[in-house]
Tab-separated table of N, CA, C and O in Angstrom:
chain	number	residue	atom	x	y	z
A	1066	MET	N	0.849	-1.189	0.000
A	1066	MET	CA	0.000	0.000	0.000
A	1066	MET	C	0.888	1.242	0.000
A	1066	MET	O	1.830	1.330	0.769
A	1067	GLN	N	0.581	2.160	-0.848
A	1067	GLN	CA	1.346	3.388	-0.925
A	1067	GLN	C	0.866	4.363	0.134
A	1067	GLN	O	-0.254	4.301	0.599
A	1068	ARG	N	1.753	5.273	0.498
A	1068	ARG	CA	1.406	6.256	1.527
A	1068	ARG	C	0.204	7.103	1.147
A	1068	ARG	O	-0.564	7.502	1.993
A	1069	THR	N	0.028	7.368	-0.128
A	1069	THR	CA	-1.081	8.219	-0.544
A	1069	THR	C	-2.426	7.530	-0.359
A	1069	THR	O	-3.444	8.185	-0.294
A	1070	GLU	N	-2.444	6.201	-0.251
A	1070	GLU	CA	-3.680	5.454	-0.076
A	1070	GLU	C	-4.055	5.294	1.387
A	1070	GLU	O	-5.127	4.813	1.698
A	1071	MET	N	-3.174	5.666	2.289
A	1071	MET	CA	-3.422	5.507	3.715
A	1071	MET	C	-4.058	6.763	4.295
A	1071	MET	O	-3.845	7.859	3.789
A	1072	PRO	N	-4.804	6.597	5.389
A	1072	PRO	CA	-5.330	7.782	6.078
A	1072	PRO	C	-4.182	8.662	6.591
A	1072	PRO	O	-3.067	8.178	6.829
A	1073	GLN	N	-4.473	9.918	6.784
A	1073	GLN	CA	-3.458	10.858	7.268
A	1073	GLN	C	-2.885	10.411	8.613
A	1073	GLN	O	-1.704	10.611	8.881
A	1074	SER	N	-3.692	9.789	9.460
A	1074	SER	CA	-3.201	9.336	10.763
A	1074	SER	C	-2.097	8.292	10.603
A	1074	SER	O	-1.113	8.302	11.345
A	1075	CYS	N	-2.220	7.412	9.619
A	1075	CYS	CA	-1.179	6.409	9.368
A	1075	CYS	C	0.120	7.071	8.935
A	1075	CYS	O	1.205	6.702	9.403
A	1076	ILE	N	0.002	8.039	8.064
A	1076	ILE	CA	1.192	8.743	7.577
A	1076	ILE	C	1.869	9.492	8.720
A	1076	ILE	O	3.091	9.459	8.858
A	1077	THR	N	1.084	10.136	9.568
A	1077	THR	CA	1.623	10.879	10.705
A	1077	THR	C	2.376	9.944	11.646
A	1077	THR	O	3.494	10.247	12.077
A	1078	ILE	N	1.787	8.809	11.954
A	1078	ILE	CA	2.425	7.853	12.865
A	1078	ILE	C	3.675	7.260	12.238
A	1078	ILE	O	4.706	7.125	12.896
A	1079	LEU	N	3.622	6.920	10.968
A	1079	LEU	CA	4.789	6.361	10.294
A	1079	LEU	C	5.940	7.364	10.279
A	1079	LEU	O	7.090	6.999	10.543
A	1080	ARG	N	5.649	8.623	10.020
A	1080	ARG	CA	6.705	9.658	10.053
A	1080	ARG	C	7.302	9.793	11.453
A	1080	ARG	O	8.511	9.937	11.608
A	1081	LEU	N	6.446	9.748	12.473
A	1081	LEU	CA	6.934	9.829	13.850
A	1081	LEU	C	7.864	8.662	14.153
A	1081	LEU	O	8.965	8.858	14.693
A	1082	LEU	N	7.448	7.448	13.807
A	1082	LEU	CA	8.272	6.277	14.083
A	1082	LEU	C	9.570	6.282	13.288
A	1082	LEU	O	10.612	5.862	13.794
A	1083	GLU	N	9.522	6.767	12.062
A	1083	GLU	CA	10.739	6.838	11.253
A	1083	GLU	C	11.725	7.851	11.817
A	1083	GLU	O	12.938	7.664	11.725
A	1084	SER	N	11.223	8.907	12.436
A	1084	SER	CA	12.127	9.934	12.968
A	1084	SER	C	12.595	9.629	14.394
A	1084	SER	O	13.697	10.028	14.772
A	1085	THR	N	11.775	8.937	15.180
A	1085	THR	CA	12.135	8.706	16.582
A	1085	THR	C	12.513	7.271	16.898
A	1085	THR	O	13.117	7.012	17.926
A	1086	GLY	N	12.146	6.341	16.047
A	1086	GLY	CA	12.429	4.929	16.315
A	1086	GLY	C	11.279	4.279	17.063
A	1086	GLY	O	10.120	4.639	16.867
A	1087	SER	N	11.582	3.342	17.929
A	1087	SER	CA	10.575	2.570	18.643
A	1087	SER	C	9.797	3.435	19.631
A	1087	SER	O	10.370	4.266	20.323
A	1088	GLN	N	8.480	3.189	19.672
A	1088	GLN	CA	7.594	3.932	20.567
A	1088	GLN	C	6.492	3.006	21.068
A	1088	GLN	O	6.094	2.082	20.368
A	1089	THR	N	5.973	3.290	22.256
A	1089	THR	CA	4.784	2.593	22.744
A	1089	THR	C	3.544	3.314	22.227
A	1089	THR	O	3.635	4.432	21.717
A	1090	HIS	N	2.399	2.679	22.404
A	1090	HIS	CA	1.128	3.302	21.997
A	1090	HIS	C	0.961	4.644	22.708
A	1090	HIS	O	0.597	5.641	22.093
A	1091	LYS	N	1.247	4.659	23.993
A	1091	LYS	CA	1.102	5.885	24.787
A	1091	LYS	C	2.038	6.986	24.269
A	1091	LYS	O	1.646	8.154	24.182
A	1092	ASP	N	3.260	6.623	23.903
A	1092	ASP	CA	4.209	7.592	23.355
A	1092	ASP	C	3.735	8.151	22.016
A	1092	ASP	O	3.899	9.335	21.728
A	1093	ILE	N	3.150	7.282	21.191
A	1093	ILE	CA	2.649	7.711	19.888
A	1093	ILE	C	1.487	8.681	20.058
A	1093	ILE	O	1.411	9.700	19.374
A	1094	VAL	N	0.585	8.374	21.002
A	1094	VAL	CA	-0.538	9.284	21.277
A	1094	VAL	C	-0.007	10.649	21.703
A	1094	VAL	O	-0.446	11.689	21.206
A	1095	ALA	N	0.963	10.651	22.614
A	1095	ALA	CA	1.529	11.914	23.100
A	1095	ALA	C	2.287	12.652	21.991
A	1095	ALA	O	2.219	13.881	21.895
A	1096	GLY	N	2.989	11.921	21.150
A	1096	GLY	CA	3.810	12.536	20.107
A	1096	GLY	C	3.029	13.084	18.934
A	1096	GLY	O	3.482	14.001	18.245
A	1097	THR	N	1.857	12.517	18.687
A	1097	THR	CA	1.065	12.953	17.531
A	1097	THR	C	-0.123	13.820	17.903
A	1097	THR	O	-0.623	14.559	17.060
A	1098	GLY	N	-0.612	13.679	19.124
A	1098	GLY	CA	-1.812	14.404	19.525
A	1098	GLY	C	-3.094	13.758	19.013
A	1098	GLY	O	-4.176	14.325	19.149
A	1099	LEU	N	-2.973	12.572	18.441
A	1099	LEU	CA	-4.142	11.847	17.953
A	1099	LEU	C	-4.838	11.127	19.108
A	1099	LEU	O	-4.217	10.823	20.120
A	1100	ALA	N	-6.103	10.815	18.910
A	1100	ALA	CA	-6.863	10.079	19.915
A	1100	ALA	C	-6.331	8.637	20.004
A	1100	ALA	O	-5.890	8.075	18.994
A	1101	PRO	N	-6.362	8.047	21.201
A	1101	PRO	CA	-5.871	6.666	21.362
A	1101	PRO	C	-6.532	5.673	20.398
A	1101	PRO	O	-5.871	4.797	19.839
A	1102	ARG	N	-7.824	5.820	20.178
A	1102	ARG	CA	-8.530	4.918	19.266
A	1102	ARG	C	-8.036	5.093	17.830
A	1102	ARG	O	-7.892	4.118	17.082
A	1103	THR	N	-7.772	6.315	17.431
A	1103	THR	CA	-7.246	6.594	16.093
A	1103	THR	C	-5.873	5.972	15.923
A	1103	THR	O	-5.562	5.393	14.883
A	1104	VAL	N	-5.042	6.070	16.959
A	1104	VAL	CA	-3.698	5.483	16.913
A	1104	VAL	C	-3.789	3.965	16.792
A	1104	VAL	O	-3.059	3.353	16.007
A	1105	ARG	N	-4.679	3.326	17.553
A	1105	ARG	CA	-4.848	1.874	17.466
A	1105	ARG	C	-5.240	1.450	16.054
A	1105	ARG	O	-4.689	0.493	15.500
A	1106	TYR	N	-6.191	2.166	15.464
A	1106	TYR	CA	-6.629	1.853	14.107
A	1106	TYR	C	-5.483	2.034	13.107
A	1106	TYR	O	-5.249	1.174	12.254
A	1107	ALA	N	-4.770	3.130	13.212
A	1107	ALA	CA	-3.672	3.404	12.283
A	1107	ALA	C	-2.562	2.367	12.429
A	1107	ALA	O	-2.013	1.899	11.429
A	1108	LEU	N	-2.243	1.985	13.656
A	1108	LEU	CA	-1.208	0.973	13.865
A	1108	LEU	C	-1.638	-0.368	13.277
A	1108	LEU	O	-0.826	-1.096	12.696
A	1109	LYS	N	-2.903	-0.690	13.408
A	1109	LYS	CA	-3.426	-1.931	12.823
A	1109	LYS	C	-3.239	-1.916	11.315
A	1109	LYS	O	-2.770	-2.891	10.725
A	1110	ARG	N	-3.597	-0.809	10.677
A	1110	ARG	CA	-3.436	-0.682	9.221
A	1110	ARG	C	-1.962	-0.763	8.820
A	1110	ARG	O	-1.614	-1.414	7.835
A	1111	LEU	N	-1.097	-0.099	9.569
A	1111	LEU	CA	0.336	-0.113	9.257
A	1111	LEU	C	0.923	-1.511	9.416
A	1111	LEU	O	1.753	-1.936	8.614
A	1112	LYS	N	0.488	-2.240	10.446
A	1112	LYS	CA	0.970	-3.611	10.644
A	1112	LYS	C	0.473	-4.523	9.525
A	1112	LYS	O	1.241	-5.352	9.021
A	1113	GLU	N	-0.790	-4.396	9.144
A	1113	GLU	CA	-1.356	-5.216	8.069
A	1113	GLU	C	-0.619	-5.022	6.753
A	1113	GLU	O	-0.515	-5.941	5.946
A	1114	ASN	N	-0.099	-3.833	6.535
A	1114	ASN	CA	0.610	-3.517	5.297
A	1114	ASN	C	2.122	-3.702	5.411
A	1114	ASN	O	2.863	-3.346	4.500
A	1115	GLY	N	2.578	-4.232	6.531
A	1115	GLY	CA	3.994	-4.537	6.696
A	1115	GLY	C	4.893	-3.332	6.857
A	1115	GLY	O	6.089	-3.426	6.602
A	1116	LEU	N	4.345	-2.208	7.278
A	1116	LEU	CA	5.154	-1.001	7.433
A	1116	LEU	C	5.630	-0.796	8.862
A	1116	LEU	O	6.581	-0.056	9.110
A	1117	VAL	N	4.963	-1.453	9.819
A	1117	VAL	CA	5.302	-1.328	11.232
A	1117	VAL	C	5.335	-2.714	11.848
A	1117	VAL	O	4.545	-3.587	11.490
A	1118	ILE	N	6.255	-2.907	12.773
A	1118	ILE	CA	6.376	-4.170	13.491
A	1118	ILE	C	6.044	-3.935	14.957
A	1118	ILE	O	6.492	-2.944	15.546
A	1119	GLU	N	5.281	-4.856	15.535
A	1119	GLU	CA	4.940	-4.802	16.956
A	1119	GLU	C	5.864	-5.775	17.692
A	1119	GLU	O	5.954	-6.949	17.331
A	1120	LYS	N	6.554	-5.271	18.708
A	1120	LYS	CA	7.493	-6.095	19.456
A	1120	LYS	C	7.108	-6.139	20.927
A	1120	LYS	O	6.431	-5.246	21.425
A	1121	PHE	N	7.583	-7.166	21.613
A	1121	PHE	CA	7.343	-7.308	23.046
A	1121	PHE	C	8.151	-6.261	23.806
A	1121	PHE	O	9.316	-6.015	23.497
A	1122	ASN	N	7.543	-5.654	24.805
A	1122	ASN	CA	8.196	-4.637	25.621
A	1122	ASN	C	8.674	-5.293	26.917
A	1122	ASN	O	7.872	-5.632	27.774
A	1123	PHE	N	9.967	-5.471	27.069
A	1123	PHE	CA	10.515	-6.122	28.256
A	1123	PHE	C	10.429	-5.234	29.495
A	1123	PHE	O	10.452	-5.729	30.606
A	1124	ARG	N	10.337	-3.930	29.320
A	1124	ARG	CA	10.199	-3.023	30.467
A	1124	ARG	C	8.794	-3.035	31.041
A	1124	ARG	O	8.600	-2.879	32.235
A	1125	ASP	N	7.788	-3.180	30.169
A	1125	ASP	CA	6.390	-3.200	30.592
A	1125	ASP	C	5.621	-4.106	29.638
A	1125	ASP	O	5.269	-3.694	28.538
A	1126	ALA	N	5.367	-5.324	30.069
A	1126	ALA	CA	4.735	-6.323	29.200
A	1126	ALA	C	3.313	-5.940	28.807
A	1126	ALA	O	2.753	-6.518	27.888
A	1127	ARG	N	2.724	-4.972	29.490
A	1127	ARG	CA	1.361	-4.544	29.150
A	1127	ARG	C	1.317	-3.688	27.898
A	1127	ARG	O	0.260	-3.511	27.304
A	1128	GLN	N	2.450	-3.121	27.512
A	1128	GLN	CA	2.492	-2.230	26.345
A	1128	GLN	C	3.467	-2.773	25.312
A	1128	GLN	O	4.613	-3.073	25.629
A	1129	ALA	N	3.010	-2.879	24.089
A	1129	ALA	CA	3.877	-3.299	22.988
A	1129	ALA	C	4.720	-2.113	22.525
A	1129	ALA	O	4.401	-0.959	22.803
A	1130	ILE	N	5.783	-2.417	21.828
A	1130	ILE	CA	6.627	-1.394	21.215
A	1130	ILE	C	6.438	-1.497	19.706
A	1130	ILE	O	6.442	-2.583	19.140
A	1131	TYR	N	6.277	-0.356	19.068
A	1131	TYR	CA	6.082	-0.307	17.623
A	1131	TYR	C	7.284	0.363	16.992
A	1131	TYR	O	7.792	1.351	17.503
A	1132	GLN	N	7.739	-0.204	15.882
A	1132	GLN	CA	8.862	0.395	15.166
A	1132	GLN	C	8.642	0.236	13.670
A	1132	GLN	O	7.963	-0.691	13.237
A	1133	PRO	N	9.200	1.163	12.903
A	1133	PRO	CA	9.029	1.062	11.452
A	1133	PRO	C	9.792	-0.131	10.911
A	1133	PRO	O	10.835	-0.507	11.438
A	1134	LYS	N	9.278	-0.753	9.892
A	1134	LYS	CA	9.895	-1.935	9.314
A	1134	LYS	C	11.283	-1.634	8.758
A	1134	LYS	O	12.157	-2.473	8.829
A	1135	LEU	N	11.505	-0.435	8.257
A	1135	LEU	CA	12.813	-0.075	7.711
A	1135	LEU	C	13.903	-0.173	8.753
A	1135	LEU	O	15.012	-0.584	8.467
A	1136	ALA	N	13.595	0.198	9.999
A	1136	ALA	CA	14.591	0.145	11.070
A	1136	ALA	C	14.995	-1.292	11.346
A	1136	ALA	O	16.146	-1.578	11.642
A	1137	VAL	N	14.078	-2.242	11.202
A	1137	VAL	CA	14.384	-3.633	11.445
A	1137	VAL	C	15.334	-4.160	10.396
A	1137	VAL	O	16.331	-4.785	10.688
A	1138	SER	N	15.064	-3.877	9.111
A	1138	SER	CA	15.921	-4.383	8.048
A	1138	SER	C	17.305	-3.744	8.117
A	1138	SER	O	18.296	-4.391	7.808
A	1139	THR	N	17.402	-2.502	8.557
A	1139	THR	CA	18.687	-1.844	8.711
A	1139	THR	C	19.501	-2.510	9.799
A	1139	THR	O	20.689	-2.770	9.649
A	1140	ASN	N	18.863	-2.802	10.930
A	1140	ASN	CA	19.550	-3.454	12.044
A	1140	ASN	C	19.991	-4.859	11.669
A	1140	ASN	O	21.069	-5.288	12.034
A	1141	GLN	N	19.185	-5.600	10.947
A	1141	GLN	CA	19.531	-6.946	10.558
A	1141	GLN	C	20.668	-6.949	9.559
A	1141	GLN	O	21.496	-7.844	9.559
A	1142	ALA	N	20.715	-5.935	8.717
A	1142	ALA	CA	21.783	-5.879	7.707
A	1142	ALA	C	23.133	-5.619	8.359
A	1142	ALA	O	24.150	-6.102	7.877
A	1143	SER	N	23.149	-4.904	9.478
A	1143	SER	CA	24.419	-4.596	10.130
A	1143	SER	C	24.858	-5.704	11.058
A	1143	SER	O	25.983	-5.728	11.509
A	1144	ALA	N	23.971	-6.650	11.373
A	1144	ALA	CA	24.312	-7.739	12.303
A	1144	ALA	C	25.151	-8.799	11.650
A	1144	ALA	O	25.281	-8.986	10.519
């Protein structure tokens, strides 16, 4: 899916994650000013399209960590 086909909330969240790296749902809400429900929907769409990865949060198992897929491939290439 191209960025132009996604809702503006998805694009906003993807830009935030690309510039800051890994974030929790709460961090994304605070960083974008979007409603929590909007962030959940946008993250779902981004995950379905393979643009964002959800990872386990070892600091707080109640909250997942989200990161852009590009950051994962970059890290794997350097390993």
